[in-house]
Structure formats: C-alpha cells, structure tokens
C-alpha cells in the first residue's frame, strides 16, 4: 500500500505520449443525421482510447497499462477468475483459521502473536528490502532477466519452459483484457509477479492480526452495559473509518501506487489527490491504522493495543526508510543549478547588513547571510549566551524540582511557577509582538541606540527561545511534582492513561517538528513582524491540511500530561494553555497575517474543504447560517476590543523544542582470513595497477625559499600527490582468464596490516573490473575492461582495463592511500598500487602577493576566489548540475538536499585557510564569491592573533623579558 503517489508531483505527465490520440474535430453543421450516427461509434472508440493509462519503463518503452483489481476483489469475489496463486493464498489463510479453532487455548495467544510479527516483518522488512534494492539497483528486474523468467521458450534461451508457462497462465488469467504476457515489458511482468507475493503477505498480515485480537478478546471485570456499548461503538466507528480511508485511498491511487508500481515503471496519467488525501499526510499509514486501535478497543486487550502500536511504528519506519527516499528521488529531484544569482528576500538582506565590514560595504548583494540557528540539539552552542542561559536555567530548575519535597506547598508553588511562565510566554510576548506589528516598538528601541533591525530580531529570537524553553520546562517540573507512580498498572485506567498521554505528547512533538520544517527559523521566530516580507505564502507539509495546526494539535502534549498525572491542577494548566494559544492566534497572529499578506491568505485548508464537501445540503445551509452569526459576533467583539485596546491585550503561543537524533559513526574492523579456493594458476606478478589524477601544485614546491618535501631524503620515485576530491583514474592489468568478479578498492595505507588479504571493509569505495557481475552496486566508474595487451616474448596472455574513482568512492580527507586489486569477489589481494597522497594545499597569502588578513579588499578576495573555485568544484564532484563554473554561479540544489557536500567544503576550507566554518554556512552563502568574502572577513578578524611573518607587527613577539 504505497503512499508514494500521494505527492502531487507524482502526476507529472509527458504530453507527447498522451497526445498520440487526438480528439476528433467537430462535425460540420450541414452533415446529415445519418452520417453523424455513423461517426458516433468512432468517437466513442476514440474516447475510450484516450481514457487508457500509459506506462513508461526506465528505458523509455511506452505501453498500455491494463486494468487490474484490488487483492480483496481478486481473492474473494467469485465473479473474478481464480488461478493457482489465489488458491495457495486462500489455503494459507484457511490454515490460520484452523489453527485458531483447534489449538489449545493457552497456546493460541503467544503463537498468533509470533505469527503476526512474522508476517509484519515479512511486510516491513521483506517487502521493504525488495523495494529498496529495486529502487536503487533495479535488482528485481535484473533477476528476472538473469533467470530468463519471461524469455519466450520458442527462442530456445529459456531453461525453465514450465515456469514460463505457469507465469503466463497465472498472469493472463488475472488480466483477461488488454494484456498479453509476451508483449508486456519485463518491468510490468516483474511487477505483476511481485504483486502476488505482496497479496500473500498483506492478507496473512491482516488475518493473523484479527485472529490474535479474537483470541485475546475478553470482557473487562465489572464493566457495565453502558461502558461496553461505548467501547464497541467507538471500536466499530474506528474500523469503519479505517475501511473508508483504505477504499478512498485506493480510489485515488489505484493499484499502481497501492502495489508500489512506481518502483518499476511510471504512468502517464493525471491524478487528483482529493478525499482522504486532504485529511492527513500519508493517510494509508497514518489515519489508515485507526482500525487497529478500534479492534484493540473491541478486544479490550492491552496485548492487542501494544502490538498495534508496534505494527504502526514499524509501518512509519517503512515509510521513512523505504518509501520517502524513493519519492524524493523519483518525484522531487534537486532543481538544476541556477546560472545567475537569484534575488534574496529583503528581510534576509537586512539581516546580512549586520555582517558587512567597511572594506566590502559597497558589495551589499554579495554579503553572506547568518546561519547560526537556535532550534534543535544540533544547533546547541555553549559560546552563545542564549544557549548557556537555557541550559543553566533548565538544569537549575531540574535540581530544585528533585531536591524539594512533594508537599502541597511545593506542588502549589511549582504549578504557580509554571502558570507564571505560561502567562509571560503567551500574554507577555503576545503584547510585544502586537506592538511590534503596529508600531515597530521592539525595532525602534534598538534603532534608538544606533543598532539595526537585524540586531533587534536576534535579541527577540533569544527572548522567545528562552521563554519557550522555560515555559515548557516549568510545566514539566509541575507535572513531575503532581505525578504519582501507579501502585498497580493493571488497576482501572492507569495503563491506558499513560499510553494515550504519551501518544498525545508525541503528536505535539511531531506537530512542532513539522511546523519548524515548513516555516524555518524565519517563520518560527515571527520574522515577518520585523522585516517587510515579499514572500508568497506556500502551504506545504502540515499546512497543506491545516491553516493553524497549533489550534488543533499544538497543545496536545498539555492534555497528554494532564491524562498521565490525572491532576486537576495540571488539567486546569492544560485548559489555560489551550485557551491562551487560541487567543494568541486570534488576536496576535491573525491580524498581522491579514495586514501583511492580505488576500493571499487561504480561507480553507484541506481538512476544512473536505468536511464542507462531505456535508449534506441541509447541514451546509445550517453551517452557513451559523458562520454568519459567528462572523457578526466576531465583528462586535473586535470593535469592543479595539475600543478598549489600552486595557485589553491577549495572546499566546505554544510549541515544543525541536528534537534531533545524533548518530554514531562506525568503524568496526573486520578481519577476513578465508582465501579463495580458485587461486591456483593465478600469478600475482601478472596483475598490476597504475594511477593518474590531478596532481597538487603546492605553494611549498614553488620558489619560496622553503624546504621542499624531498629535500631531506633523495629517492628516485616521488610519492604522487593528488588534489582533494579530484577523480583518480586507475589502470589495471590481469591475466586474460582472470575472474570476472575481480574488483579494486581504495584504502588508507595504515588500515591494513596484511599485504595478502584486505582486513577492513571498503565502505563502498570500490569498482568492479567487469560490468554486470554484481547486483547491489552500479557499474559506474568502469571505463574499459578486458582489452588485450600486446604480448611480449613468452609472457602470459594479459588484458587491461580502466576505471575512475570519484564522488562517494573517494576518501574525503587528507592522508596516504593505496588501491588494492582483489580476486573473485573476495578479499585476497593480487596487486597493490604505489601509495599516493591526497593533499589540500594551504593558501599562503604571503606568497600570493596579497595579504587578505590585512584588509586588501577586492584583490585579496579575487585571489581567494581563484584558489577556492577548483576546490569547490572537486567537492561538488565536478558535476555541471551542482558545481559552479565561476565564482558567481550558485551551487546546485543537491547541496541543500545532501549534507555531505557542505561537509566536504568546510573540511577543505579549514585545512586550506585555517578557518573553521559550520556546514550551514555553505548552504547559506550558495556560491564561491560569498564564501570568499566570508573567509577574508574571518581572516581580517583573526589577524591580530596570527603568527605569520606578514602580521608580525601585530603579534606579541617584541615584548621584553627580564633576564
């Protein structure tokens, strides 16, 4: 049940394909009725042809996609033709029912839990693995070609004619119209075969879950009729809603997306994403699992509830790991590199003006932008006063919470403390924002002291961030004081309250994360209250479904905490927080948004539109009457509040700190001692490796008076030094009968102790000698293979080839490396190249004729640009869609999409110029010219602390010491 088609971009078309069936021209007015009747069937036939769906394979083959049906209809509808695979699926399902009926009662619960987890793993791990290798390497299609599954036996090339005939009968039975097994592309036939495996797994997954719920179902002790009725009514409602979600989703995406068809081929058809796709993101994986919780309610079993939560979490993991990367790659590729400098928003340029130094004051357009964000653990910086204050005050609050007793006095004190922070965060900051919106009060204060709007916004960001963190920290402290650990988790509603409460907290965290990802720091900190925004509003992410997600989900965590603590004080706190949030949206955000964006504001979000369309006409008329009354009432209240503006001001806002995952890096060393059994007859002296790359011309090798690298030790062979990130060509020589699975890997010299066997994994830095021999890697990098070498005297018959290592196949660090030629897909080494060095030449301004740290202005910046441009191009893989050709061109969209490019650049800058930048700087600057300006500015700031000869007058070397 793929949600990959849920992205509107999935409906991209190729008009030239769809227009191969032109519409019939209008008939002339003087044509007789009989002639029109004869032409009508032809028009109908043409219309039917237009309605057909066309598919396109990766190699450009266009074909008509036959009509297929969902798996439930195929399996259970007696009107649909059945085949052997249907019988097999139904037989396996029948075995599940027989096991549930005949097995002993004590065995059923653990057995069906294990059976369901098996099918769930087969779904999320098994299908996920197959789809991943198909997305990356087209491996399922490759296997079909290799095994010749769809090769017509008439050609004599199919070794299994019986399997071909079986597949032909199976697939043509399911699709009796518009489908011929022999004529369909191999991608489509592979997808149809894959569908049969999916049918088995999905059906068994659902059946085993339902049977597990049945064997766990019971009536809770002491449950009355009313409570039982409510439990069953709620459960049936959720199951019915789940059924509608699945049916409506299938109506939109059809079998194509339901069975992940876009992993195999693309369709040429417009898709209208209405209905359930306006309710929630990825509805089949989010609200599409509501039925699991409905079944849990009807079963009245915590075992069913917890296994439902595990299954739902596994499905979200499947979405994140398998589907989202494929969606991004297929429907949302990075935009081509912009050849000319795009205009930045006026608000960002005003921020950038804070960083302009006198030497570059005339270059306002090229001034880099600040990138030191506040939100998230990854942006935590103990050199920044705001972060230090947040950490220290939060730690102080935590210590006080732990050491004080849980008496009524301290409980009341912590609740009042949390309420005070909530009032300040909502009411106090709301007043400041309102005054800033109306008269620029906050900005005027800083302008009074000669500072700029950029400084005003930075200070506001600090105040808001500190208030946000302490508001939530104080609320957590109050909850801790009011919380009592349950003595018996099985008594009453104790366990259920904790589960639902944690779910509501997770919902608020997800809402906050989605809002931040959509708005960025500018929107999160209300940047349009400080800068004249000329941006067009875009409703993406969570805003596609809701205009104000804070109104609905922004305080869900407060109610979750109230459920967990089961405290009246925390309940009142949640009520106050929710009320203040609604007031903030109504009286602070909404008036400012209307003033700034005017008619560009959207009236109804996706959920609202769907609900309005779903209402029957009488309810719609009643709703319009209610809206009219509410609008009139609102106008009256607005006029009253406006008249009493000097005494009334309300507002609130709430949010949760953004979370970030920190990943640990390997390495783990792996020693392989097994030697390939087919090494007999292979002489290592017949193997060889030679290198070619862009050599480094370092400043220390020029006529500078400095000692060269080879001055101390004389040797005939010089160690080659290549540029950081430059492609390296490797030529290999091997016997003509060498294994086709031979491969060459790139390693650090110090990583392997043995010269015979490679002891560490290649980590993807390898290229096969021959194409088409490995399934889980591309043949990218292979240039030439198995070219005969001219034989000399009695030498063995040799062949040679050439490959290139570039991009991710390189080590993006300095050091000494070597290439190793391995035999037969193993790690036995047949040849090792000469060691070579990867270097980043240091930029020595003393010998470039400029002093960039002394404010040499344009000349110094041009010199930095000239030195930096080739390094940047190497870091961006010299890809014309990513790497710029001059200092003014912007980097390609891949740089923002993949953080590896920015990390490469900042590493090179650190070793080349001695300046340590964060990767976000590269994303913000976007071209070489701004990076060069930033480097010159940093060198100028750090000049008094430089120990170079150029800046000798400013270094403390002339101090006199007493003898």
CSV table of N, CA, C and O in Angstrom, one decimal, residues 81 198 269 460 766 866 897 945:
chain,number,residue,atom,x,y,z
A,81,UNK,N,-11.9,-14.2,-12.1
A,81,UNK,CA,-11.2,-15.5,-12.4
A,81,UNK,C,-10.2,-15.8,-11.3
A,81,UNK,O,-9.5,-14.9,-10.8
A,198,UNK,N,3.1,-9.9,-2.7
A,198,UNK,CA,2.5,-8.9,-1.8
A,198,UNK,C,1.1,-9.3,-1.3
A,198,UNK,O,0.8,-9.1,-0.1
A,269,UNK,N,-0.5,9.7,-16.4
A,269,UNK,CA,-1.9,9.9,-16.0
A,269,UNK,C,-2.0,11.0,-15.0
A,269,UNK,O,-1.2,11.0,-14.0
A,460,UNK,N,15.3,39.4,19.9
A,460,UNK,CA,13.9,38.9,20.1
A,460,UNK,C,14.0,37.3,20.0
A,460,UNK,O,13.3,36.7,20.8
A,766,UNK,N,34.8,1.1,-3.9
A,766,UNK,CA,35.3,0.0,-4.8
A,766,UNK,C,34.6,0.0,-6.1
A,766,UNK,O,33.4,0.5,-6.2
A,866,UNK,N,39.9,32.6,-6.7
A,866,UNK,CA,40.7,31.8,-7.7
A,866,UNK,C,41.2,30.5,-7.0
A,866,UNK,O,41.2,29.5,-7.7
A,897,UNK,N,20.1,19.4,-0.5
A,897,UNK,CA,19.5,18.1,-0.2
A,897,UNK,C,20.4,17.2,0.5
A,897,UNK,O,19.9,16.4,1.4
A,945,UNK,N,45.8,37.9,15.9
A,945,UNK,CA,46.2,36.7,16.7
A,945,UNK,C,47.0,35.8,15.7
A,945,UNK,O,47.2,34.6,16.1
